[in-house]
């Protein structure tokens, strides 16, 4: 049985105060119409007992169907990439008349085996109304196993787990890495490349790294050197570690091209290179992957690969609908193609 749903639970989900949620649920003044609608929509999805005059379902009426969206806390704070992907998921749900509930859990659920998936992921929900789960980004295998045990359709978004029999929707990350490196080698004649990334952070980073490697093999003609620098990307000071490594290089050994695992790394590294007295693109070229809004605003403007963020989220909901309608169909791994965006940095 789910735990009794409280006003505080709704407040935590929406990032509102308990006072604001209470005013919205009771129909009192003091909150905007948009906030009131957000509160009422989530309350209906969670099966919260609303006042009769709202003509909304009660806690025992199995409320409207909802999609459970799981996103780890570090991704939830990213407005350039993950918020746009999340917007696509929400838009896809809205198009189908489905409610959604967002759960932002840590990356590991140490107590999940004892409590079970429903109690661990969202004990406040009435799971009879859950259509399925859309999981944004990387989670450890044990956490994904726990989600699969909920017995609901499961779609992984921007992640892939070969040991799980579930659908996945991803960008063409391999092609993105290959495109960036091909441009640096063939069009800009770089011969000393460094890939900046974090192998352990996500499948997408790993796939982009492989794409860069293949580009060097295909287009380098044996004359291109590739080094791969591992960065503690989740740490706030990874630039300092990379800068110390760069400073230790002999001048003739310094890279003439930097292929970065994403735009955030590329933009921050360009700033650090400027501090180190390295001109971009005069002394070295820098390229990223994602085409976030900041890429066009960077100085210099960042060469990158465009990934369709909102479309990725919407496509995941399409995959969920297909799984609901055809539960016995073979699982799919869907990839959305990327597009090269040349700018000033490379």
Coordinates of C-alpha atoms in Angstrom, one line a residue:
X1 CA 0.0 0.0 0.0
X2 CA 1.3 3.5 -0.8
X3 CA 2.0 5.8 2.0
X4 CA -0.6 8.5 2.6
X5 CA 0.0 11.5 0.3
X6 CA 0.7 14.8 2.0
X7 CA 0.7 18.4 1.0
X8 CA 4.4 18.4 1.7
X9 CA 5.0 15.7 -0.8
X10 CA 3.3 17.7 -3.5
X11 CA 5.3 20.8 -2.5
X12 CA 8.6 18.9 -2.7
X13 CA 7.7 17.6 -6.1
X14 CA 7.0 21.1 -7.5
X15 CA 9.6 23.1 -5.6
X16 CA 6.8 25.1 -3.9
X17 CA 6.1 26.0 -0.3
X18 CA 3.6 23.9 1.7
X19 CA 1.6 27.1 2.2
X20 CA 1.4 27.7 -1.6
X21 CA 0.2 24.2 -2.2
X22 CA -2.4 24.4 0.5
X23 CA -3.8 27.6 -0.9
X24 CA -3.9 26.1 -4.4
X25 CA -5.7 22.9 -3.3
X26 CA -8.2 24.8 -1.2
X27 CA -9.0 27.3 -4.0
X28 CA -7.9 30.3 -1.9
X29 CA -6.2 33.4 -3.2
X30 CA -2.4 34.0 -2.9
X31 CA -1.2 31.8 -5.8
X32 CA -1.1 32.5 -9.5
X33 CA -3.5 30.6 -11.9
X34 CA -0.5 28.8 -13.5
X35 CA 0.8 27.6 -10.1
X36 CA -2.7 26.5 -9.1
X37 CA -3.0 24.5 -12.3
X38 CA 0.4 22.8 -11.7
X39 CA -0.6 21.8 -8.2
X40 CA -4.0 20.5 -9.2
X41 CA -2.5 18.5 -12.1
X42 CA 0.1 16.8 -10.0
X43 CA -2.5 16.2 -7.2
X44 CA -4.8 14.4 -9.7
X45 CA -1.9 12.3 -11.0
X46 CA -0.9 11.3 -7.5
X47 CA -4.5 10.4 -6.5
X48 CA -4.7 13.1 -3.9
X49 CA -8.2 13.7 -2.6
X50 CA -9.3 17.1 -3.9
X51 CA -12.4 19.1 -2.7
X52 CA -15.6 18.0 -4.4
X53 CA -16.1 21.4 -6.1
X54 CA -13.0 20.8 -8.2
X55 CA -14.6 17.7 -9.8
X56 CA -11.3 16.0 -9.5
X57 CA -10.7 12.3 -8.6
X58 CA -10.2 11.3 -5.0
X59 CA -7.4 9.2 -3.6
X60 CA -9.5 6.0 -4.0
X61 CA -10.6 6.7 -7.6
X62 CA -7.3 5.7 -9.2
X63 CA -6.9 9.2 -10.7
X64 CA -5.7 9.8 -14.3
X65 CA -3.0 7.7 -15.7
X66 CA 0.6 9.0 -15.3
X67 CA 4.1 8.5 -16.5
X68 CA 6.8 8.3 -13.9
X69 CA 9.9 10.3 -15.0
X70 CA 13.1 9.4 -13.2
X71 CA 16.0 11.9 -13.4
X72 CA 19.1 12.0 -11.2
X73 CA 19.5 15.2 -9.2
X74 CA 22.7 16.4 -11.0
X75 CA 20.9 16.3 -14.3
X76 CA 17.9 18.1 -12.9
X77 CA 19.9 21.3 -12.4
X78 CA 21.1 21.5 -16.0
X79 CA 19.0 24.1 -17.9
X80 CA 20.9 23.8 -21.2
X81 CA 20.5 20.1 -22.0
X82 CA 18.5 18.1 -19.5
X83 CA 15.7 20.6 -18.9
X84 CA 15.1 20.7 -22.6
X85 CA 15.0 16.9 -22.8
X86 CA 12.6 16.9 -19.9
X87 CA 10.4 19.5 -21.6
X88 CA 10.2 17.1 -24.5
X89 CA 9.0 14.3 -22.3
X90 CA 6.4 16.4 -20.6
X91 CA 5.2 17.7 -24.0
X92 CA 4.8 14.2 -25.2
X93 CA 2.8 13.2 -22.2
X94 CA 0.6 16.3 -22.5
X95 CA -0.2 15.5 -26.2
X96 CA -1.6 12.1 -25.1
X97 CA -3.5 13.4 -22.1
X98 CA -1.2 11.7 -19.7
X99 CA -0.1 13.2 -16.4
X100 CA 3.5 13.0 -15.3
X101 CA 5.3 12.7 -12.0
X102 CA 9.0 13.5 -11.7
X103 CA 11.1 11.6 -9.2
X104 CA 14.7 12.9 -8.7
X105 CA 16.4 10.1 -6.8
X106 CA 20.1 9.5 -6.1
X107 CA 22.0 7.3 -8.4
X108 CA 21.9 4.3 -6.0
X109 CA 19.1 2.8 -4.0
X110 CA 20.9 0.8 -1.2
X111 CA 17.6 0.0 0.5
X112 CA 15.7 -1.0 -2.7
X113 CA 16.1 -4.7 -2.4
X114 CA 14.5 -4.7 1.0
X115 CA 11.6 -2.3 0.3
X116 CA 10.8 -3.1 -3.3
X117 CA 10.7 -0.8 -6.4
X118 CA 7.4 1.0 -5.7
X119 CA 8.3 1.8 -2.1
X120 CA 11.8 2.9 -3.0
X121 CA 11.1 5.0 -6.1
X122 CA 7.8 6.7 -5.1
X123 CA 6.1 5.4 -2.0
X124 CA 3.5 8.2 -2.1
X125 CA 2.1 7.1 -5.5
X126 CA -0.9 4.8 -6.3
X127 CA 1.0 2.7 -8.8
X128 CA -2.2 1.2 -10.3
X129 CA -2.3 4.4 -12.5
X130 CA 1.3 4.2 -13.6
X131 CA 1.6 3.7 -17.4
X132 CA 5.4 3.3 -17.4
X133 CA 8.7 4.8 -16.5
X134 CA 10.9 7.1 -18.6
X135 CA 14.5 7.2 -17.2
X136 CA 16.6 10.3 -18.1
X137 CA 20.3 9.7 -18.3
X138 CA 22.7 7.3 -16.7
X139 CA 21.9 5.1 -13.7
X140 CA 23.8 2.2 -12.3
X141 CA 22.7 -1.2 -13.4
X142 CA 21.4 -2.1 -9.9
X143 CA 19.1 0.9 -9.9
X144 CA 17.8 0.2 -13.4
X145 CA 17.1 -3.4 -12.3
X146 CA 15.1 -2.1 -9.4
X147 CA 13.1 0.1 -11.8
X148 CA 12.4 -2.9 -14.1
X149 CA 11.1 -4.9 -11.2
X150 CA 8.2 -2.4 -10.9
X151 CA 6.6 -4.4 -13.6
X152 CA 5.8 -1.4 -15.8
X153 CA 7.1 -0.5 -19.3
X154 CA 10.5 1.0 -19.1
X155 CA 12.2 3.4 -21.6
X156 CA 15.8 4.6 -21.1
X157 CA 16.5 8.0 -22.5
X158 CA 20.1 9.0 -23.5
X159 CA 21.4 5.8 -21.9
X160 CA 21.7 2.1 -22.9
X161 CA 21.9 -1.0 -20.8
X162 CA 22.5 -4.2 -22.8
X163 CA 21.6 -6.5 -19.9
X164 CA 18.1 -5.1 -19.6
X165 CA 15.4 -6.0 -22.1
X166 CA 13.8 -2.6 -22.5
X167 CA 13.5 0.2 -25.1
X168 CA 16.1 3.0 -25.3
X169 CA 16.1 6.3 -27.2
X170 CA 19.4 7.9 -27.8
X171 CA 21.3 10.5 -29.8
X172 CA 23.7 9.2 -32.5
X173 CA 26.6 9.8 -30.1
X174 CA 29.1 7.7 -32.0
X175 CA 28.4 9.7 -35.2
X176 CA 28.7 13.0 -33.3
X177 CA 32.1 12.1 -32.0
X178 CA 33.2 10.9 -35.5
X179 CA 31.9 14.1 -37.1
X180 CA 33.8 16.5 -34.7
X181 CA 37.1 14.6 -35.1
X182 CA 36.7 14.3 -38.9
X183 CA 36.2 18.0 -39.1
X184 CA 39.3 18.7 -37.0
X185 CA 41.4 16.3 -39.0
X186 CA 40.3 16.6 -42.6
X187 CA 39.0 20.2 -42.8
X188 CA 41.2 21.9 -40.2
X189 CA 44.3 19.7 -40.6
X190 CA 44.8 19.0 -36.9
X191 CA 47.5 16.4 -36.1
X192 CA 47.7 16.4 -32.3
X193 CA 44.3 15.8 -30.8
X194 CA 43.1 15.5 -27.2
X195 CA 39.6 14.1 -26.3
X196 CA 38.4 15.7 -23.1
X197 CA 35.8 13.5 -21.3
X198 CA 34.9 11.3 -18.4
X199 CA 34.6 7.7 -19.3
X200 CA 32.6 6.7 -16.2
X201 CA 30.0 9.4 -16.4
X202 CA 27.6 8.2 -19.1
X203 CA 27.2 5.9 -22.1
X204 CA 26.9 8.9 -24.3
X205 CA 30.4 10.1 -23.4
X206 CA 31.8 6.7 -24.0
X207 CA 30.2 6.5 -27.5
X208 CA 31.4 9.9 -28.5
X209 CA 34.9 8.9 -27.4
X210 CA 34.7 5.8 -29.7
X211 CA 33.6 8.0 -32.6
X212 CA 36.6 10.2 -32.2
X213 CA 38.9 7.2 -32.1
X214 CA 37.4 5.8 -35.3
X215 CA 37.7 9.1 -37.1
X216 CA 41.4 9.2 -36.2
X217 CA 41.8 5.7 -37.6
X218 CA 39.8 6.4 -40.8
X219 CA 41.0 9.9 -41.6
X220 CA 44.3 10.3 -39.8
X221 CA 46.4 8.3 -42.3
X222 CA 48.6 7.3 -39.4
X223 CA 49.8 10.9 -39.0
X224 CA 47.4 12.0 -36.3
X225 CA 48.1 11.5 -32.6
X226 CA 45.1 11.1 -30.2
X227 CA 45.3 11.4 -26.4
X228 CA 42.4 10.9 -24.1
X229 CA 42.3 12.9 -20.9
X230 CA 40.0 11.6 -18.2
X231 CA 38.4 14.4 -16.2
X232 CA 36.4 14.3 -12.9
X233 CA 33.6 16.1 -14.7
X234 CA 31.2 16.1 -11.7
X235 CA 33.9 17.9 -9.7
X236 CA 33.8 21.7 -9.8
X237 CA 37.5 22.1 -10.3
X238 CA 38.3 19.7 -13.1
X239 CA 39.6 22.6 -15.2
X240 CA 42.4 23.1 -12.7
X241 CA 43.5 19.5 -13.0
X242 CA 43.5 19.7 -16.8
X243 CA 45.3 23.0 -16.7
X244 CA 48.1 21.5 -14.6
X245 CA 48.4 18.7 -17.1
X246 CA 48.5 21.1 -20.0
X247 CA 51.2 23.2 -18.3
X248 CA 53.4 20.2 -17.9
X249 CA 53.5 19.7 -21.7
X250 CA 56.5 20.8 -23.7
X251 CA 55.5 23.6 -26.2
X252 CA 56.0 21.3 -29.2
X253 CA 53.8 18.7 -27.6
X254 CA 50.8 20.9 -27.0
X255 CA 47.6 19.8 -28.9
X256 CA 46.4 21.8 -31.9
X257 CA 42.8 20.4 -31.6
X258 CA 40.5 19.6 -28.7
X259 CA 37.5 17.4 -29.1
X260 CA 35.3 17.7 -26.0
X261 CA 32.6 15.2 -24.8
X262 CA 30.0 18.0 -24.6
X263 CA 29.6 21.8 -25.0
X264 CA 29.9 22.5 -21.3
X265 CA 33.4 21.0 -21.2
X266 CA 34.4 22.8 -24.4
X267 CA 33.2 26.2 -23.2
X268 CA 34.8 26.0 -19.8
X269 CA 38.0 24.7 -21.4
X270 CA 38.2 27.6 -23.9
X271 CA 38.0 30.0 -20.9
X272 CA 40.8 28.2 -19.2
X273 CA 42.9 28.1 -22.3
X274 CA 42.5 31.9 -22.6
X275 CA 43.7 32.2 -19.0
X276 CA 46.8 30.1 -19.9
X277 CA 47.6 32.4 -22.8
X278 CA 46.4 30.0 -25.6
X279 CA 44.3 31.6 -28.3
X280 CA 41.3 29.8 -29.8
X281 CA 41.2 29.4 -32.7
X282 CA 44.7 31.0 -33.3
X283 CA 46.8 28.5 -31.3
X284 CA 44.4 25.6 -31.1
X285 CA 40.9 24.6 -32.2
X286 CA 38.1 23.5 -29.8
X287 CA 34.9 21.7 -30.7
X288 CA 32.0 20.3 -28.6
X289 CA 28.9 18.2 -28.9
X290 CA 25.3 19.1 -27.9
X291 CA 24.7 22.6 -29.4
X292 CA 23.4 24.1 -26.1
X293 CA 22.3 27.7 -26.1
X294 CA 25.6 28.9 -24.6
X295 CA 27.6 27.5 -27.6
X296 CA 26.4 30.3 -29.9
X297 CA 27.1 32.9 -27.1
X298 CA 30.6 31.7 -26.3
X299 CA 33.7 33.7 -27.2
X300 CA 34.7 32.5 -29.7
X301 CA 31.4 30.9 -30.9
X302 CA 31.7 27.1 -30.4
X303 CA 31.8 24.7 -33.3
X304 CA 29.6 21.8 -32.2
X305 CA 27.2 19.0 -33.2
X306 CA 23.5 19.7 -32.8
X307 CA 21.5 17.1 -30.8
X308 CA 17.7 17.5 -30.8
X309 CA 16.9 17.7 -27.1
X310 CA 13.2 18.2 -27.0
X311 CA 12.7 15.7 -29.8
X312 CA 14.6 13.1 -27.9
X313 CA 12.3 13.5 -24.9
X314 CA 9.1 13.4 -27.1
X315 CA 10.4 10.3 -28.9
X316 CA 10.9 8.5 -25.7
X317 CA 7.2 9.0 -24.9
X318 CA 6.4 7.6 -28.4
X319 CA 8.4 4.5 -27.6
X320 CA 6.5 4.1 -24.3
X321 CA 3.2 4.3 -26.1
X322 CA 4.3 1.7 -28.6
X323 CA 5.4 -0.6 -25.7
X324 CA 2.0 -0.1 -24.0
X325 CA 0.1 -0.9 -27.2
X326 CA 2.4 -3.7 -28.3
X327 CA 3.8 -5.3 -25.1
X328 CA 5.2 -8.3 -27.0
X329 CA 7.0 -6.5 -29.7
X330 CA 10.8 -6.7 -29.9
X331 CA 12.6 -4.0 -27.9
X332 CA 14.1 -1.1 -29.9
X333 CA 17.2 1.0 -29.6
X334 CA 16.3 4.3 -31.4
X335 CA 18.9 6.8 -32.4
X336 CA 18.3 10.4 -33.5
X337 CA 20.7 11.7 -36.1
X338 CA 22.9 14.7 -35.4
X339 CA 23.9 17.7 -37.5
X340 CA 27.3 19.5 -37.7
X341 CA 27.3 23.2 -36.7
X342 CA 30.6 24.9 -37.8
X343 CA 31.4 28.2 -35.9
X344 CA 34.5 30.2 -35.0
X345 CA 36.3 28.0 -32.5
X346 CA 37.2 25.3 -35.0

